[in-house]
Coordinates of C-alpha atoms in Angstrom, one line a residue:
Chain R
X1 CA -16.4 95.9 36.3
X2 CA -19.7 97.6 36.0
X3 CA -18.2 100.4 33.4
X4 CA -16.3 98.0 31.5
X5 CA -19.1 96.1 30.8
X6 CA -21.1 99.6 29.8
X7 CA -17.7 100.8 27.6
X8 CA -17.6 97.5 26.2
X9 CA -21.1 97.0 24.8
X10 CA -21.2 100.7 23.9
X11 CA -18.2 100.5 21.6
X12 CA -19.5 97.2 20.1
X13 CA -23.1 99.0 19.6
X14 CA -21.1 101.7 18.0
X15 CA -18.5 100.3 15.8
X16 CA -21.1 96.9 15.0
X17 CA -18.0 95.1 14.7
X18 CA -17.9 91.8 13.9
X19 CA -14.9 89.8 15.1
X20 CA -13.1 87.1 13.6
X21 CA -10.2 84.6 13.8
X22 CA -8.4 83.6 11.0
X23 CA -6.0 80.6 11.5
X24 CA -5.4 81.9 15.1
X25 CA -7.7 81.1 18.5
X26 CA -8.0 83.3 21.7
X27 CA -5.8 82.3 23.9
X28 CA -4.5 83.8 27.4
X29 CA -0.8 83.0 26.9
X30 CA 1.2 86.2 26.6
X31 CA 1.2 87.7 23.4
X32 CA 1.6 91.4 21.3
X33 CA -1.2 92.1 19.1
X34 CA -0.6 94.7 16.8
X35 CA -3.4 96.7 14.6
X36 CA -3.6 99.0 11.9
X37 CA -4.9 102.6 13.7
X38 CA -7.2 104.9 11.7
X39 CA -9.4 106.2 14.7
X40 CA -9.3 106.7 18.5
X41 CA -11.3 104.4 19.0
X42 CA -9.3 101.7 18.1
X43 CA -8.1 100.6 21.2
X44 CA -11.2 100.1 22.6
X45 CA -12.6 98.0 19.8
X46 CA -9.7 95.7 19.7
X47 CA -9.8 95.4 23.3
X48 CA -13.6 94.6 23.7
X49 CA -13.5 92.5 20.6
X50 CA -11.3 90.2 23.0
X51 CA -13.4 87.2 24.9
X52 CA -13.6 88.0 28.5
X53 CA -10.8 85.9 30.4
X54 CA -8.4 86.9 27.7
X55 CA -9.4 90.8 28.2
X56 CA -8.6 90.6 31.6
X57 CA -4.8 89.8 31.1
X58 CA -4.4 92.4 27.9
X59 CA -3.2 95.7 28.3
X60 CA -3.6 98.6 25.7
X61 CA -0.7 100.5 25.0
X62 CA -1.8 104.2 25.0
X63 CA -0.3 107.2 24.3
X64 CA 0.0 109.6 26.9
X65 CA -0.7 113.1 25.4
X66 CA -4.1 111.8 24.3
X67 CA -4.9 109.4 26.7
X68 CA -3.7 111.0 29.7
X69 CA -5.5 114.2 29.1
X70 CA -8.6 115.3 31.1
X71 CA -11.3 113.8 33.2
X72 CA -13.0 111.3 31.3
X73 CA -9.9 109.7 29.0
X74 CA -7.2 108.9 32.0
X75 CA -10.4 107.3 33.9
X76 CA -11.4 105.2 30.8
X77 CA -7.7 104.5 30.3
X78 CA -7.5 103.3 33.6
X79 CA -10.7 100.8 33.4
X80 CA -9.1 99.6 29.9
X81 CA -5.8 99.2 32.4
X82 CA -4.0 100.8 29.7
X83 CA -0.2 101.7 30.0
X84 CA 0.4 105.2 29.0
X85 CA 3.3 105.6 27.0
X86 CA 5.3 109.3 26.6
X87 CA 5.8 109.6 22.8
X88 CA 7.4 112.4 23.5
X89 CA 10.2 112.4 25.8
X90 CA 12.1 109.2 25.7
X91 CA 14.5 108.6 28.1
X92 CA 17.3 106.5 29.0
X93 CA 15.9 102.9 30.2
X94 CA 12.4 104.6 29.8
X95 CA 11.9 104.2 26.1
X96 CA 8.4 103.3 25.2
X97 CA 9.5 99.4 24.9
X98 CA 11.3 99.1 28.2
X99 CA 7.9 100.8 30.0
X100 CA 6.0 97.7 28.1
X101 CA 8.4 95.2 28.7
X102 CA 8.4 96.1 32.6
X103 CA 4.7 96.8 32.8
X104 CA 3.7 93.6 30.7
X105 CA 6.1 91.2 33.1
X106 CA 5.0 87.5 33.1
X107 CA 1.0 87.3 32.7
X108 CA 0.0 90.8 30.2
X109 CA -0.6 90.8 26.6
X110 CA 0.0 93.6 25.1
X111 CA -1.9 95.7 22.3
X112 CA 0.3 98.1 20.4
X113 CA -0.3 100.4 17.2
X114 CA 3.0 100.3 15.4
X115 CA 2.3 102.7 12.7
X116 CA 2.9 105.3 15.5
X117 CA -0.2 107.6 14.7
X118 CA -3.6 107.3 12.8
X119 CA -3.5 106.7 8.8
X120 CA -6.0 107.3 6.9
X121 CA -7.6 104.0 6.0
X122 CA -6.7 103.9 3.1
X123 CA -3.5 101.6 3.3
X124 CA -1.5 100.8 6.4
X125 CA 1.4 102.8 7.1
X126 CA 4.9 101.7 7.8
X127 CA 5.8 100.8 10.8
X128 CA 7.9 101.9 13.5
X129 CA 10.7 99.7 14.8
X130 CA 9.0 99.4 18.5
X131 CA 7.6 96.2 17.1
X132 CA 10.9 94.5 16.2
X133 CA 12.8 95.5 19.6
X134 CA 10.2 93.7 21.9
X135 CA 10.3 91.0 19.3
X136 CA 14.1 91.0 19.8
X137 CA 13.7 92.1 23.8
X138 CA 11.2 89.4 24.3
X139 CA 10.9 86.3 21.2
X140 CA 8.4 84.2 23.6
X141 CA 5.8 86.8 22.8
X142 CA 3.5 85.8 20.1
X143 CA 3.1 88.2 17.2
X144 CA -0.8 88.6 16.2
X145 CA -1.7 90.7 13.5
X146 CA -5.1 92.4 13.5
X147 CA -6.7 94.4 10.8
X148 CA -9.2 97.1 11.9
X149 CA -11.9 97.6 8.8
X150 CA -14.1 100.7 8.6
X151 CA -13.0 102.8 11.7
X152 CA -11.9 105.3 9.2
X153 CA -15.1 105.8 8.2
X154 CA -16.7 105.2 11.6
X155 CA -14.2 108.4 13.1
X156 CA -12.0 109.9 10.5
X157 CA -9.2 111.7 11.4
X158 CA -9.9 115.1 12.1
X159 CA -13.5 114.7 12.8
X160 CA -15.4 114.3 16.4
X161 CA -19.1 112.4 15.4
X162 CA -18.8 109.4 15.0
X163 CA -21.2 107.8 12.2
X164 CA -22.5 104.0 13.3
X165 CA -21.1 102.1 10.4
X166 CA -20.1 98.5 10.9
X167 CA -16.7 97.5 11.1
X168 CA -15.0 94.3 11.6
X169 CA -11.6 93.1 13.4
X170 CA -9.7 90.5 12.3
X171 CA -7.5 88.6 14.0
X172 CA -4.5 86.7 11.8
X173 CA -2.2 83.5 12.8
X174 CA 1.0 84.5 15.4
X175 CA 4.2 85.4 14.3
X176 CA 7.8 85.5 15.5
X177 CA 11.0 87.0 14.9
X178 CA 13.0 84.9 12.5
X179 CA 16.8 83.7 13.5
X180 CA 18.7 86.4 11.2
X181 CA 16.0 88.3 10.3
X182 CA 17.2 92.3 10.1
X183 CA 15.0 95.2 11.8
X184 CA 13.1 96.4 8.0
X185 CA 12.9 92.4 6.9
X186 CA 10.7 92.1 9.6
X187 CA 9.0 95.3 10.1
X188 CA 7.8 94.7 6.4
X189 CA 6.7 91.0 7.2
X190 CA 4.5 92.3 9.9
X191 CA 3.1 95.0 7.8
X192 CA 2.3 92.0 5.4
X193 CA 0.7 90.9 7.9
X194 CA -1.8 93.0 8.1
X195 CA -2.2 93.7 4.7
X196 CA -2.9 90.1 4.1
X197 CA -5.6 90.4 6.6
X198 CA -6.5 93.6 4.9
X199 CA -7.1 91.8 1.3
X200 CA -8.9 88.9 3.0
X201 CA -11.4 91.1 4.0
X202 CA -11.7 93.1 0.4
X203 CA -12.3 89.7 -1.0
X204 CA -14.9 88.5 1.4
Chain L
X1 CA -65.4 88.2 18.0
X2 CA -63.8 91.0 18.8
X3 CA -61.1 93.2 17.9
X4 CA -59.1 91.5 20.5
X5 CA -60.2 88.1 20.1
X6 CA -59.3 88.3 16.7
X7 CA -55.9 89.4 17.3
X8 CA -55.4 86.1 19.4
X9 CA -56.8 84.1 17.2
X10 CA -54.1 85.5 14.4
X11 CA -51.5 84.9 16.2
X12 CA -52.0 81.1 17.0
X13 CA -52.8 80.7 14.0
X14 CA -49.6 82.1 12.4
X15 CA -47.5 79.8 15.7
X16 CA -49.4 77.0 14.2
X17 CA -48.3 77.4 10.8
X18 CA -45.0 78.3 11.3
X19 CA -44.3 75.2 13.6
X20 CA -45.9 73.0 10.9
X21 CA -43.4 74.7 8.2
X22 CA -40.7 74.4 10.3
X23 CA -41.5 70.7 11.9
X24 CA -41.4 69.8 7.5
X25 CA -38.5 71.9 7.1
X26 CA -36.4 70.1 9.4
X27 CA -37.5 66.3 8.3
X28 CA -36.7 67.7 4.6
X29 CA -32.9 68.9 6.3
X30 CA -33.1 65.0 7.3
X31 CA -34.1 63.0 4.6
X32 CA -31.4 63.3 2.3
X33 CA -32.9 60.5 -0.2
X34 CA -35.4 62.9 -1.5
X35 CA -32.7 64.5 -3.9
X36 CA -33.4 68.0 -2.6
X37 CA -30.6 70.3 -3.3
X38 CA -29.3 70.4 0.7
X39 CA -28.2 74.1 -0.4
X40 CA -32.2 75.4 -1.0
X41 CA -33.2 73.9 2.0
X42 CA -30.7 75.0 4.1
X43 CA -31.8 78.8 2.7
X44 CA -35.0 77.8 3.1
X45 CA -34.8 76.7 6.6
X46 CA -32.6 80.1 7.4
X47 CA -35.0 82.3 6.2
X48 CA -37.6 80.2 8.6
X49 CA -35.5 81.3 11.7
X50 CA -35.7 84.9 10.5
X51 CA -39.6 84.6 10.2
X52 CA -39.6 83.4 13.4
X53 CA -37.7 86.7 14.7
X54 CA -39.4 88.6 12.8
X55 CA -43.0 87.3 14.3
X56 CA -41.8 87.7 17.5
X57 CA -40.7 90.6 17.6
X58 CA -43.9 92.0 15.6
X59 CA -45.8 90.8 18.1
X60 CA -45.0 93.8 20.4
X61 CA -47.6 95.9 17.6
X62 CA -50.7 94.4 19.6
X63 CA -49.3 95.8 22.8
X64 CA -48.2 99.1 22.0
X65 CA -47.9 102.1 19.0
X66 CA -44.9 103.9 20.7
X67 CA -42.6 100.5 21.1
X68 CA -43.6 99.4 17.8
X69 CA -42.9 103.0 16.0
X70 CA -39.8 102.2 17.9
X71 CA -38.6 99.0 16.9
X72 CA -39.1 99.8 13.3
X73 CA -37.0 103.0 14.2
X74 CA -34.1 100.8 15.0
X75 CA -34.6 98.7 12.6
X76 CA -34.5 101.4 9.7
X77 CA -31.5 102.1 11.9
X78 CA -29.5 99.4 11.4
X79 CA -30.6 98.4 7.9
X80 CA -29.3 101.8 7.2
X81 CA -26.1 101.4 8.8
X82 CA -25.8 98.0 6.3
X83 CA -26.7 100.0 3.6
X84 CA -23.9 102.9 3.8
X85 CA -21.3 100.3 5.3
X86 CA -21.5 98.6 1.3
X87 CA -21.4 101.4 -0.3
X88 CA -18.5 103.7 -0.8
X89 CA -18.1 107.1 0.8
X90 CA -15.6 109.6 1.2
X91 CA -14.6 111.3 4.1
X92 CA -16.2 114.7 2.7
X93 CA -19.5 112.4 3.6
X94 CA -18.9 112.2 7.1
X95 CA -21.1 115.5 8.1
X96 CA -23.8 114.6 5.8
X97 CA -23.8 110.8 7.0
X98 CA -23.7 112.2 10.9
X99 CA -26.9 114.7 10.0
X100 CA -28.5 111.4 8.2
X101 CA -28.2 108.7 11.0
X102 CA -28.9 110.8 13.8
X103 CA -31.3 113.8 12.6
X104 CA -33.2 112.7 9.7
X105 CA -33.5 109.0 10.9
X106 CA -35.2 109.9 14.5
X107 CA -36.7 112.9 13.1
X108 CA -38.6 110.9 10.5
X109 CA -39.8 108.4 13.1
X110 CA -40.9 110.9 15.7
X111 CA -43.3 112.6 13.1
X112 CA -44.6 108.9 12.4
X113 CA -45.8 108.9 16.2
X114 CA -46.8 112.5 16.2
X115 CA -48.8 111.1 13.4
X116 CA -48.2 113.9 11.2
X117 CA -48.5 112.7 7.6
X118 CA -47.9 115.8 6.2
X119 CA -44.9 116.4 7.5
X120 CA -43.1 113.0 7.3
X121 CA -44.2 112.2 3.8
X122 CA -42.1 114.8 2.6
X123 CA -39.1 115.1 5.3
X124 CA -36.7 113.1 3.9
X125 CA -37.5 113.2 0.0
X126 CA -37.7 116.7 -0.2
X127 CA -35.8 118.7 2.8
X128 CA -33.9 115.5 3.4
X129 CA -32.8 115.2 0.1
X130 CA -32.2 119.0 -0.6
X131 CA -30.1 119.0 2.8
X132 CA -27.6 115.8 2.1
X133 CA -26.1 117.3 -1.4
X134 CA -25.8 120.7 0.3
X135 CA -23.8 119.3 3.0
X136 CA -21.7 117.5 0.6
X137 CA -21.0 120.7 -1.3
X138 CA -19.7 122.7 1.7
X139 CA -17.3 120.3 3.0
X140 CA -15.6 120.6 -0.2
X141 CA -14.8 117.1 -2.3
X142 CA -16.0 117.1 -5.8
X143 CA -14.9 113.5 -7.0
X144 CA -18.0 111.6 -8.3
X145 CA -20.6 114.5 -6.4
X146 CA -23.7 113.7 -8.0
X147 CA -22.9 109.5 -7.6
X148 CA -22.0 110.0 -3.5
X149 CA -24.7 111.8 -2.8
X150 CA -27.2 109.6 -4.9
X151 CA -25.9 106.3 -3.0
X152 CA -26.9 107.7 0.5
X153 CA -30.5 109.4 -0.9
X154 CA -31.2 105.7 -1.5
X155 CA -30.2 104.4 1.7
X156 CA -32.2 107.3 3.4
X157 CA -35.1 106.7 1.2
X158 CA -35.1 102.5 1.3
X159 CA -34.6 101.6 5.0
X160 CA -36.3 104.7 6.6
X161 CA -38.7 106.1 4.5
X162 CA -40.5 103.3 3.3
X163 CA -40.0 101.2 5.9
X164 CA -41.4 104.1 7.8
X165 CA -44.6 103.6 6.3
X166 CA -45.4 100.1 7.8
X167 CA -45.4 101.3 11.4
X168 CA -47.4 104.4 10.4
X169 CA -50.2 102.0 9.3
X170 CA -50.8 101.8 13.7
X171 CA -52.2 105.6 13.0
X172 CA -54.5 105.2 10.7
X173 CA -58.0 106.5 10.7
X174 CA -59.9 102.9 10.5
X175 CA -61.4 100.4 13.5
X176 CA -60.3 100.0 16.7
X177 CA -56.1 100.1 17.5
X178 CA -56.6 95.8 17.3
X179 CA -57.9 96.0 13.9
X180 CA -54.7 98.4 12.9
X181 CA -52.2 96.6 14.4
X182 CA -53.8 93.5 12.5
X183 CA -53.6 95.5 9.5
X184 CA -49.3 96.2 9.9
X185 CA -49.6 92.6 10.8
X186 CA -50.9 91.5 7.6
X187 CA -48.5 93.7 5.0
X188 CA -45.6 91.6 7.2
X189 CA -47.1 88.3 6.8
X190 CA -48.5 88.9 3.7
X191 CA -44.6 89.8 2.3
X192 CA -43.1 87.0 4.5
X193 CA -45.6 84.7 2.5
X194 CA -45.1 85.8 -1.2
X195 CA -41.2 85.7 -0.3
X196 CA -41.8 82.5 0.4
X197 CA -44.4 81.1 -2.4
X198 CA -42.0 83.0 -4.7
X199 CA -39.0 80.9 -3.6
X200 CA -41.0 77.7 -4.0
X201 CA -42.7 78.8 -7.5
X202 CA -38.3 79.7 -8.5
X203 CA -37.2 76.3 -7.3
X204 CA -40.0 73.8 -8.9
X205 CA -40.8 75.6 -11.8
X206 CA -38.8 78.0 -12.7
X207 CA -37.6 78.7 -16.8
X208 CA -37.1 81.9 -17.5
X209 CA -34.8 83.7 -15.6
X210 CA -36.0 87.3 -15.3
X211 CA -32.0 89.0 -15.4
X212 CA -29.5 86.7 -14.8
X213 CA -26.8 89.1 -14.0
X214 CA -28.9 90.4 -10.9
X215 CA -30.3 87.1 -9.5
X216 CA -30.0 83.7 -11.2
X217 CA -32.9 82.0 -9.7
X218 CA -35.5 84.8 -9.3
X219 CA -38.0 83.8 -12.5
X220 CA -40.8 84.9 -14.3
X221 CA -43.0 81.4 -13.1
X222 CA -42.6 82.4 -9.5
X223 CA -42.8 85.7 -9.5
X224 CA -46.4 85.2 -11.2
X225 CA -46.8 82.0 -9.5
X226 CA -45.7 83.5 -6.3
X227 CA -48.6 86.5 -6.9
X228 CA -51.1 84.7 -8.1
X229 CA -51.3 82.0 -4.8
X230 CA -50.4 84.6 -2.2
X231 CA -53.8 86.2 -3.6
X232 CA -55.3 83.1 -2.7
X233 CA -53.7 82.9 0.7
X234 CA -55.1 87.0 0.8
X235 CA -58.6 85.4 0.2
X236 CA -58.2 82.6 2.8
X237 CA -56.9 84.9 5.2
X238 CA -60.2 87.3 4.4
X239 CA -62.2 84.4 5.4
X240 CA -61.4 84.6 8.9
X241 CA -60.1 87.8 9.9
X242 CA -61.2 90.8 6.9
X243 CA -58.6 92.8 6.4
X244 CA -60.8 94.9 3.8
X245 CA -64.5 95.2 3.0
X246 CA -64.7 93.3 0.0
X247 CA -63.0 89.6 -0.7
X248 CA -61.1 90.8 -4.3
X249 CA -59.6 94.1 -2.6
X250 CA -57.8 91.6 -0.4
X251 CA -57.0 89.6 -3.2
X252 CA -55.9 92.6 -4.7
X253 CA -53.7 93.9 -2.2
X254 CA -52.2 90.9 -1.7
X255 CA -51.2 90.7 -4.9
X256 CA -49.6 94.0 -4.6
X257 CA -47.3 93.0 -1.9
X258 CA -46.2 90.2 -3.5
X259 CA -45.2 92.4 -6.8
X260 CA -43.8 95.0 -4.3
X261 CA -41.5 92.3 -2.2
X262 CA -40.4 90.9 -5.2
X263 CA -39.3 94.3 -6.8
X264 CA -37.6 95.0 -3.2
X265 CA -35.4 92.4 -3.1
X266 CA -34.7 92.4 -7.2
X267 CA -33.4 96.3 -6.2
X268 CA -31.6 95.1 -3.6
X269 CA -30.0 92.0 -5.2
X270 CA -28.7 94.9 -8.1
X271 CA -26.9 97.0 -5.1
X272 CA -25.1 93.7 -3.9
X273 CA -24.1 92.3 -6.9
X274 CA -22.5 95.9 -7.6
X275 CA -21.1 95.5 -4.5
X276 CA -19.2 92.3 -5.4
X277 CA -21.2 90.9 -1.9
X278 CA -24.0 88.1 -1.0
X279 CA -25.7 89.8 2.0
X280 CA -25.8 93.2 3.1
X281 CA -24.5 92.0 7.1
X282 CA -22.8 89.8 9.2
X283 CA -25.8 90.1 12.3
X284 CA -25.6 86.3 12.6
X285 CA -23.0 84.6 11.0
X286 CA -24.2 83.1 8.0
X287 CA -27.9 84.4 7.8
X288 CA -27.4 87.5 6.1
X289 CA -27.8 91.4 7.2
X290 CA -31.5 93.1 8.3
X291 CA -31.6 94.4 5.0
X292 CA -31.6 90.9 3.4
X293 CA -34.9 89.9 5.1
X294 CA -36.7 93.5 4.9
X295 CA -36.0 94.4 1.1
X296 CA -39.4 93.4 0.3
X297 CA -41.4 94.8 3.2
X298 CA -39.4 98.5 2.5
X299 CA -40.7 98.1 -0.5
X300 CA -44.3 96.7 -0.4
X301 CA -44.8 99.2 3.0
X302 CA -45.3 102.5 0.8
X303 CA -47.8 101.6 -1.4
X304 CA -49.7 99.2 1.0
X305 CA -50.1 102.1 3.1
X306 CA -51.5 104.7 0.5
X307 CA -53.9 101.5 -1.0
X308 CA -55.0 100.7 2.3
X309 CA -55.1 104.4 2.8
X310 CA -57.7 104.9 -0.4
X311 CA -59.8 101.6 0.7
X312 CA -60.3 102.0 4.0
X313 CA -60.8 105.4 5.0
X314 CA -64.2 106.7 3.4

């Protein structure tokens, strides 16, 4: 409790991020909220930009050969209550969305990162089918969008120091899979998505 | 009085007034019927709830030098962190922007309380500014050099250097520490009023707009206007409290904080418009950044400091 409070307000201190709703609310029904990834420390801005209540019932999806490496990142993993997901070795009934699907059950939400890896910045990347299969696997799940600004600039790929810009996190109106709608239709919706958010915040 | 007394004194007088402004702004916010424009006084009565910040948290100046040096500090800080957020970089920055926020900025502020004038009047414009082009060069991305590295030397130079020289006014070599901090106190207030007067003098009488593609209510009736009564608010203020030896170097001074602030946030307003933007941040929603409400004191701090400087010390 104690060090999530400290991780929290140390990642907003560092990131200065300013966090807004557009044409969506914070709500603590189950739901996937998927972001644009430029920096590691992505998952824990969207996560702290998340009010309290809803925090508790949303789980990061991390990836394991980062996350799971060392001291300090398994323990802040495990205050973030993160699931670590193998992107390496997928297994039979152990692929990355069966782990979420079991691990998320009837009360988690869910943060994922579908471009797979960081981009960087300048546009988002395409995005990996996980998305659509937990769509398909689980279509009561609502579909948030969220559009990380500045974190490329913040951390840039590659680089260790962070610099304290500002950066901002939107989050954009839910989504669902469409009746009919085929695996790229929808994977390029979603990336829309974001991209809307994305131009929103150009225009600002 | 004394020293102390007369620091009391200032500030119920400044809670006074800026009850009494804010008690009017709040019946003008009510009484529609007048035919204000509801958008200036809503400005107006925003840029009353930063002065209000601001005045509180100046206060800490008649309590101590070191927490003083080091709200500044965090103030240059974050306006910095405004500043380079606006403006483009590349990743061939990141080094250079790293060594900037977290060497430079300190560094500067540290010298401040060592006191060392020799050393932090020249830190960051000349090694500072020999250091972030080199940097630059060795990590290897050409595209637009000279324009990169000339947006950050500004940031550098606007929110930490001059702003640096406001809480370096606490070491000066003149009266008591009371009659110092009075001194940072009156640059502050002294900015905080012009801005003001200037807004009023823009609003009732302005004409001639001074560039309308930079700002289209900044005119040449309130800047002069603006000047000309906060030298009479300088000489009312001298009445009481003395800032300076003579009444017309108050006058004076005041006068130059008024030009100063108003060149500040003219510079500033030319960055933003650039930028496409209305405010530098999103601290509170809706008031603007930290950089909106200190352009003019980054500016006026410099040469209040070297005028005071030249007037007061024999």
């Amino acid at each position: 409790m104690i060090t999530e409070t400290i991780l929290t307000t140390t990642a907003r201190l560092l990131s200065g991020a300013s966090v807004r709703w557009v044409d969506s609310q914070p709500d603590t029904c189950q739901r996937v909220y998927f972001a644009n990834h430029t920096s590691h420390l992505d998952v824990i801005l969207v996560w702290s930009a998340l009010p309290h209540d809803v925090r508790k019932l949303t789980r990061p999806a991390a990836a394991k050969d980062y996350w799971g490496k060392g001291r300090i990142r398994p323990y802040i993993a495990k205050v973030y209550n993160a699931m670590l997901i193998d992107r390496k070795e997928i297994k039979v009934h152990q692929s990355p969305v069966d782990i979420m699907i079991r691990e998320i059950g009837r009360t988690y939400s869910v943060i994922i990162f579908p471009e797979g890896g960081r981009s960087s910045g300048e546009t988002v990347g395409s995005f990996k089918s996980g998305l659509y299969y937990l769509a398909k696997k689980r279509p009561d799940l609502e579909l948030i969008p969220v559009y990380i600004d500045n974190m490329n600039r913040i951390l840039p790929r590659g680089e260790f120091l962070p610099v304290p810009l500002l950066s901002s996190v939107t989050f954009g109106p839910p989504m669902w899979l469409e009746a009919g709608e085929t695996k790229v239709e929808f994977l390029a919706r979603a990336r829309e998505a974001v991209m809307n958010l994305r131009a929103r915040e150009k225009d600002s | 009085m004394t020293p102390i007394q007369l620091n009391w004194a200032l500030a119920g007088t400044i809670v006074m007034l800026l009850t009494a402004v804010t008690v009017i702004g709040q019946l003008l916010a009510r009484q529609p019927q007048l035919g204000l424009n509801p958008a200036a006084v809503n400005a107006f009565n925003a840029r009353l709830r930063a002065w209000w910040i601001i005045c509180c948290l100046l206060s800490v100046a008649f309590l101590s030098p070191g927490v003083t040096i080091l709200l500044f500090g965090l103030i240059s800080f974050w306006a910095l962190r405004e500043f380079i957020t606006l403006t483009p970089t590349r990743q061939g920055d990141h080094r250079a922007l790293f060594w900037v926020f977290f060497l430079f900025t300190p560094l500067h502020y540290i010298l401040v309380w060592m006191n060392l004038y020799d050393s932090y009047s020249v830190l960051i414009p000349v090694y500072g500014f020999l250091f972030i082009p080199l940097r630059i060069a060795i990590a290897g991305d050409t595209k637009r050099f000279l324009e990169r590295v000339a947006k950050i030397q500004s940031g550098l130079l606007v929110c930490v250097y001059c702003l640096g020289f406001a809480p370096a006014l606490l070491d000066l070599e003149y009266g008591e520490y009371a009659d110092r901090s009075r001194l940072l106190f009156f640059l502050v207030l002294m900015s905080l009023v012009s801005e003001g007067l200037q807004f009023i003098g823009d609003r009732l009488y302005g004409r001639n707009v001074i560039s309308a593609n930079i700002n289209g209510t900044k005119t040449w009736e309130g800047m002069l206007g603006g000047a000309a009564s906060t030298a009479l608010v300088g000489m009312t203020y001298h009445m009481a409290f003395k800032p300076f030896n003579e009444l017309w170097h108050t006058a004076l001074v005041s006068m130059v904080i008024a030009v100063m602030g108003f060149a500040g946030s003219m510079t500033m307003s030319a960055i933003k418009r650039d930028r496409g933007v209305r405010d530098f941040g999103t601290l509170v929603e809706g008031h603007g950044g930290v950089l909106d409400r200190i352009d003019a004191i980054c500016f006026a701090a410099p040469v209040f400091y070297h005028v005071a400087k030249h007037l007061l010390v024999p």
